[in-house]
PDB file of C-alpha atoms in Angstrom:
ATOM      1  CA  MET A 219     -12.401   6.245  21.873  1.00 41.00           C
ATOM      2  CA  ALA A 220     -12.742   7.842  18.489  1.00 47.00           C
ATOM      3  CA  ASN A 221     -15.734   9.879  17.545  1.00 46.00           C
ATOM      4  CA  HIS A 222     -16.588   7.927  14.409  1.00 51.00           C
ATOM      5  CA  SER A 223     -19.105  10.503  13.249  1.00 53.00           C
ATOM      6  CA  ALA A 224     -16.329  13.122  13.216  1.00 56.00           C
ATOM      7  CA  SER A 225     -14.539  11.825  10.138  1.00 67.00           C
ATOM      8  CA  ASP A 226     -14.830  15.304   8.587  1.00 83.00           C
ATOM      9  CA  ASP A 227     -12.584  16.692  11.346  1.00 94.00           C
ATOM     10  CA  TYR A 228      -9.440  14.773  12.284  1.00 96.00           C
ATOM     11  CA  PHE A 229      -9.108  16.638  15.573  1.00 96.00           C
ATOM     12  CA  ARG A 230     -12.599  15.674  16.677  1.00 94.00           C
ATOM     13  CA  PHE A 231     -11.998  12.131  15.396  1.00 94.00           C
ATOM     14  CA  PHE A 232      -9.205  11.766  17.966  1.00 95.00           C
ATOM     15  CA  GLY A 233     -10.915  13.873  20.653  1.00 94.00           C
ATOM     16  CA  LEU A 234      -8.362  16.694  20.411  1.00 95.00           C
ATOM     17  CA  ASN A 235      -8.768  20.456  20.403  1.00 95.00           C
ATOM     18  CA  GLN A 236      -8.643  22.000  16.950  1.00 95.00           C
ATOM     19  CA  GLN A 237      -5.347  23.882  17.238  1.00 96.00           C
ATOM     20  CA  PHE A 238      -1.805  23.861  15.879  1.00 97.00           C
ATOM     21  CA  THR A 239      -0.221  22.954  19.214  1.00 97.00           C
ATOM     22  CA  ILE A 240      -1.379  19.470  20.081  1.00 96.00           C
ATOM     23  CA  ASP A 241      -0.594  16.901  22.723  1.00 96.00           C
ATOM     24  CA  LEU A 242       1.361  14.343  20.666  1.00 96.00           C
ATOM     25  CA  PRO A 243       1.229  11.611  23.341  1.00 97.00           C
ATOM     26  CA  ALA A 244      -2.577  12.037  23.478  1.00 96.00           C
ATOM     27  CA  LEU A 245      -2.678  11.753  19.675  1.00 97.00           C
ATOM     28  CA  ASP A 246      -0.581   8.575  19.823  1.00 97.00           C
ATOM     29  CA  GLN A 247      -2.809   7.117  22.537  1.00 97.00           C
ATOM     30  CA  ALA A 248      -6.040   7.904  20.656  1.00 95.00           C
ATOM     31  CA  TYR A 249      -4.606   6.467  17.454  1.00 96.00           C
ATOM     32  CA  LEU A 250      -3.558   3.221  19.133  1.00 95.00           C
ATOM     33  CA  ALA A 251      -6.974   2.882  20.784  1.00 94.00           C
ATOM     34  CA  ILE A 252      -8.726   3.274  17.442  1.00 92.00           C
ATOM     35  CA  GLN A 253      -6.371   0.866  15.671  1.00 91.00           C
ATOM     36  CA  LYS A 254      -7.000  -1.705  18.388  1.00 91.00           C
ATOM     37  CA  GLU A 255     -10.754  -1.216  18.002  1.00 89.00           C
ATOM     38  CA  VAL A 256     -10.816  -1.534  14.211  1.00 85.00           C
ATOM     39  CA  HIS A 257      -8.089  -4.158  13.773  1.00 80.00           C
ATOM     40  CA  PRO A 258      -9.149  -6.744  11.140  1.00 74.00           C
ATOM     41  CA  ASP A 259      -8.712  -9.600  13.622  1.00 77.00           C
ATOM     42  CA  ARG A 260     -11.461  -8.119  15.804  1.00 80.00           C
ATOM     43  CA  HIS A 261     -13.857  -8.159  12.859  1.00 79.00           C
ATOM     44  CA  ALA A 262     -12.838 -11.416  11.161  1.00 77.00           C
ATOM     45  CA  ARG A 263     -16.097 -13.084  12.202  1.00 82.00           C
ATOM     46  CA  GLY A 264     -18.200 -10.022  11.504  1.00 83.00           C
ATOM     47  CA  SER A 265     -20.320  -9.384   8.470  1.00 86.00           C
ATOM     48  CA  GLU A 266     -18.766  -8.171   5.249  1.00 87.00           C
ATOM     49  CA  THR A 267     -20.174  -4.733   6.038  1.00 88.00           C
ATOM     50  CA  ASP A 268     -18.561  -4.739   9.506  1.00 84.00           C
ATOM     51  CA  GLN A 269     -15.233  -5.766   7.996  1.00 84.00           C
ATOM     52  CA  ARG A 270     -15.435  -3.054   5.341  1.00 87.00           C
ATOM     53  CA  LEU A 271     -16.342  -0.386   7.918  1.00 87.00           C
ATOM     54  CA  ALA A 272     -13.459  -1.476  10.140  1.00 87.00           C
ATOM     55  CA  MET A 273     -11.071  -1.210   7.186  1.00 87.00           C
ATOM     56  CA  GLN A 274     -12.416   2.248   6.317  1.00 89.00           C
ATOM     57  CA  MET A 275     -11.996   3.396   9.915  1.00 89.00           C
ATOM     58  CA  ALA A 276      -8.443   2.033  10.032  1.00 89.00           C
ATOM     59  CA  THR A 277      -7.619   3.865   6.801  1.00 90.00           C
ATOM     60  CA  LEU A 278      -9.183   7.083   8.107  1.00 92.00           C
ATOM     61  CA  ALA A 279      -7.270   6.737  11.378  1.00 93.00           C
ATOM     62  CA  ASN A 280      -3.976   6.292   9.488  1.00 94.00           C
ATOM     63  CA  THR A 281      -4.598   9.310   7.275  1.00 95.00           C
ATOM     64  CA  ALA A 282      -5.749  11.490  10.165  1.00 96.00           C
ATOM     65  CA  PHE A 283      -2.827  10.405  12.355  1.00 97.00           C
ATOM     66  CA  GLN A 284      -0.202  11.127   9.684  1.00 97.00           C
ATOM     67  CA  THR A 285      -1.774  14.526   8.991  1.00 97.00           C
ATOM     68  CA  LEU A 286      -1.928  15.636  12.614  1.00 98.00           C
ATOM     69  CA  LYS A 287       1.461  14.217  13.626  1.00 97.00           C
ATOM     70  CA  ASN A 288       3.345  16.296  11.012  1.00 97.00           C
ATOM     71  CA  PRO A 289       3.396  20.016  11.948  1.00 96.00           C
ATOM     72  CA  ILE A 290       3.311  21.227   8.343  1.00 95.00           C
ATOM     73  CA  GLN A 291       0.477  18.908   7.349  1.00 96.00           C
ATOM     74  CA  ARG A 292      -1.391  19.726  10.576  1.00 97.00           C
ATOM     75  CA  GLY A 293      -1.065  23.459   9.906  1.00 97.00           C
ATOM     76  CA  LEU A 294      -2.188  23.146   6.306  1.00 96.00           C
ATOM     77  CA  TYR A 295      -5.122  21.010   7.426  1.00 97.00           C
ATOM     78  CA  LEU A 296      -6.143  23.626  10.024  1.00 97.00           C
ATOM     79  CA  CYS A 297      -5.971  26.349   7.401  1.00 96.00           C
ATOM     80  CA  GLN A 298      -8.096  24.237   5.070  1.00 95.00           C
ATOM     81  CA  LEU A 299     -10.674  23.628   7.829  1.00 96.00           C
ATOM     82  CA  HIS A 300     -10.958  27.404   8.161  1.00 96.00           C
ATOM     83  CA  GLY A 301     -11.359  28.048   4.452  1.00 95.00           C
ATOM     84  CA  VAL A 302      -7.775  29.015   3.630  1.00 94.00           C
ATOM     85  CA  ASP A 303      -6.053  27.206   0.796  1.00 89.00           C
ATOM     86  CA  ALA A 304      -2.281  27.566   1.032  1.00 85.00           C
ATOM     87  CA  LYS A 305      -2.085  27.166  -2.771  1.00 81.00           C
ATOM     88  CA  LEU A 306       1.244  25.366  -2.504  1.00 78.00           C
ATOM     89  CA  GLU A 307       1.332  24.537  -6.211  1.00 74.00           C
ATOM     90  CA  THR A 308       0.606  28.026  -7.496  1.00 77.00           C
ATOM     91  CA  ASN A 309       1.625  30.536  -4.815  1.00 75.00           C
ATOM     92  CA  THR A 310       5.393  30.620  -4.490  1.00 73.00           C
ATOM     93  CA  ALA A 311       5.615  34.304  -3.540  1.00 79.00           C
ATOM     94  CA  MET A 312       7.765  34.813  -0.465  1.00 85.00           C
ATOM     95  CA  PRO A 313       9.048  37.920   1.334  1.00 86.00           C
ATOM     96  CA  ALA A 314      12.323  39.282  -0.084  1.00 91.00           C
ATOM     97  CA  ALA A 315      14.194  38.812   3.216  1.00 92.00           C
ATOM     98  CA  PHE A 316      13.160  35.151   3.311  1.00 92.00           C
ATOM     99  CA  LEU A 317      14.308  34.604  -0.267  1.00 91.00           C
ATOM    100  CA  MET A 318      17.642  36.302   0.457  1.00 95.00           C
ATOM    101  CA  LYS A 319      18.170  34.017   3.465  1.00 95.00           C
ATOM    102  CA  GLN A 320      17.387  30.974   1.297  1.00 93.00           C
ATOM    103  CA  MET A 321      19.923  32.132  -1.309  1.00 95.00           C
ATOM    104  CA  GLU A 322      22.541  32.718   1.405  1.00 96.00           C
ATOM    105  CA  TRP A 323      22.001  29.220   2.818  1.00 97.00           C
ATOM    106  CA  ARG A 324      22.228  27.668  -0.635  1.00 96.00           C
ATOM    107  CA  GLU A 325      25.488  29.534  -1.382  1.00 96.00           C
ATOM    108  CA  ASN A 326      26.922  28.412   1.951  1.00 95.00           C
ATOM    109  CA  LEU A 327      25.942  24.830   1.209  1.00 95.00           C
ATOM    110  CA  ASP A 328      27.559  24.962  -2.221  1.00 94.00           C
ATOM    111  CA  GLU A 329      30.741  26.683  -1.012  1.00 95.00           C
ATOM    112  CA  GLN A 330      31.193  24.584   2.129  1.00 94.00           C
ATOM    113  CA  ALA A 331      30.029  21.196   0.857  1.00 92.00           C
ATOM    114  CA  GLU A 332      33.207  19.524   2.162  1.00 94.00           C
ATOM    115  CA  ASP A 333      33.528  21.486   5.431  1.00 95.00           C
ATOM    116  CA  LEU A 334      31.711  19.452   8.099  1.00 95.00           C
ATOM    117  CA  PRO A 335      31.988  22.020  10.956  1.00 96.00           C
ATOM    118  CA  ALA A 336      30.664  24.771   8.658  1.00 96.00           C
ATOM    119  CA  LEU A 337      27.785  22.549   7.523  1.00 97.00           C
ATOM    120  CA  GLU A 338      26.926  21.666  11.113  1.00 96.00           C
ATOM    121  CA  SER A 339      26.896  25.363  11.971  1.00 97.00           C
ATOM    122  CA  LEU A 340      24.614  26.017   9.013  1.00 97.00           C
ATOM    123  CA  MET A 341      22.333  23.192  10.204  1.00 97.00           C
ATOM    124  CA  ALA A 342      22.085  24.825  13.626  1.00 98.00           C
ATOM    125  CA  GLU A 343      21.032  28.086  11.939  1.00 97.00           C
ATOM    126  CA  VAL A 344      18.456  26.304   9.768  1.00 98.00           C
ATOM    127  CA  GLU A 345      17.049  24.411  12.783  1.00 97.00           C
ATOM    128  CA  GLN A 346      16.760  27.697  14.713  1.00 98.00           C
ATOM    129  CA  SER A 347      14.918  29.238  11.770  1.00 97.00           C
ATOM    130  CA  LYS A 348      12.569  26.240  11.741  1.00 97.00           C
ATOM    131  CA  THR A 349      11.938  26.607  15.493  1.00 97.00           C
ATOM    132  CA  ASP A 350      11.270  30.343  15.110  1.00 97.00           C
ATOM    133  CA  THR A 351       8.897  29.737  12.191  1.00 97.00           C
ATOM    134  CA  LEU A 352       6.981  27.078  14.142  1.00 97.00           C
ATOM    135  CA  ALA A 353       6.566  29.585  16.978  1.00 98.00           C
ATOM    136  CA  GLU A 354       5.254  32.183  14.510  1.00 98.00           C
ATOM    137  CA  ILE A 355       2.818  29.637  13.064  1.00 98.00           C
ATOM    138  CA  THR A 356       1.595  28.776  16.560  1.00 98.00           C
ATOM    139  CA  GLN A 357       1.008  32.477  17.254  1.00 98.00           C
ATOM    140  CA  ALA A 358      -0.722  33.059  13.915  1.00 98.00           C
ATOM    141  CA  ILE A 359      -3.022  30.035  14.094  1.00 98.00           C
ATOM    142  CA  ASP A 360      -3.599  29.390  17.806  1.00 98.00           C
ATOM    143  CA  GLY A 361      -3.148  32.944  19.019  1.00 97.00           C
ATOM    144  CA  ALA A 362      -4.497  35.286  16.342  1.00 97.00           C
ATOM    145  CA  LYS A 363      -6.652  32.758  14.423  1.00 97.00           C
ATOM    146  CA  ASN A 364      -5.042  34.291  11.320  1.00 97.00           C
ATOM    147  CA  TYR A 365      -5.098  31.281   9.003  1.00 97.00           C
ATOM    148  CA  GLN A 366      -3.990  33.303   5.984  1.00 95.00           C
ATOM    149  CA  ARG A 367      -0.796  34.303   7.806  1.00 95.00           C
ATOM    150  CA  GLY A 368      -0.444  30.724   9.026  1.00 96.00           C
ATOM    151  CA  ALA A 369      -0.592  29.465   5.428  1.00 95.00           C
ATOM    152  CA  GLU A 370       2.102  31.961   4.357  1.00 93.00           C
ATOM    153  CA  LEU A 371       4.367  30.834   7.189  1.00 95.00           C
ATOM    154  CA  LEU A 372       3.714  27.174   6.392  1.00 95.00           C
ATOM    155  CA  ARG A 373       4.810  27.746   2.790  1.00 93.00           C
ATOM    156  CA  GLY A 374       8.075  29.159   4.156  1.00 94.00           C
ATOM    157  CA  LEU A 375       8.458  26.231   6.532  1.00 95.00           C
ATOM    158  CA  LEU A 376       8.177  23.867   3.571  1.00 93.00           C
ATOM    159  CA  PHE A 377      11.177  25.608   1.973  1.00 93.00           C
ATOM    160  CA  ILE A 378      13.123  25.447   5.232  1.00 96.00           C
ATOM    161  CA  ASP A 379      12.275  21.785   5.712  1.00 96.00           C
ATOM    162  CA  LYS A 380      13.291  20.883   2.170  1.00 95.00           C
ATOM    163  CA  PHE A 381      16.612  22.683   2.552  1.00 97.00           C
ATOM    164  CA  ALA A 382      17.220  21.008   5.937  1.00 97.00           C
ATOM    165  CA  VAL A 383      16.785  17.580   4.314  1.00 97.00           C
ATOM    166  CA  GLU A 384      19.232  18.494   1.547  1.00 96.00           C
ATOM    167  CA  LEU A 385      21.719  19.829   4.098  1.00 97.00           C
ATOM    168  CA  ASP A 386      21.318  16.730   6.247  1.00 96.00           C
ATOM    169  CA  ASP A 387      22.002  14.511   3.209  1.00 96.00           C
ATOM    170  CA  THR A 388      25.166  16.504   2.456  1.00 96.00           C
ATOM    171  CA  ILE A 389      26.353  16.143   6.044  1.00 95.00           C
ATOM    172  CA  ALA A 390      25.555  12.409   6.063  1.00 95.00           C
ATOM    173  CA  ALA A 391      27.602  11.938   2.901  1.00 93.00           C
ATOM    174  CA  LEU A 392      30.670  13.413   4.672  1.00 91.00           C
ATOM    175  CA  ILE A 393      30.412  11.251   7.770  1.00 85.00           C
TER     176      ILE A 393
END
């Protein structure tokens, strides 16, 4: 059952620990329980106020669920809860090694746009980088409680994720 008074904290709303690594099946289960509880059909005979509150709770549950289910959004939300703004719109500074790797990937994508095995190999490298970055984020946020470092890593993960989507689209176009 959701803690309805915890709408200022999505983790508490779903009865989860406030950490980057979460139990996704528990999140799914809590979400479904809340949706069942606040479904409009259950409140069709209720007062207008009851119906409005149910709709607000359903909307909150959807927003909270989407935020916590996505690792990047969950990480950014955790940073925000701890007073760290990732400044995604204004802070694009990244370490030189990371930028060099991004440029290398982009060159490989451009040069090998028609070479499916090469693109699949590049995808494996990008996915490994994503896995490694997620592990670093987990260590920074859950381990060290270093939300500033977590925000920096999350900005990098956004770049990796965006490139992975572009690479995936290129591969899909060849198949």
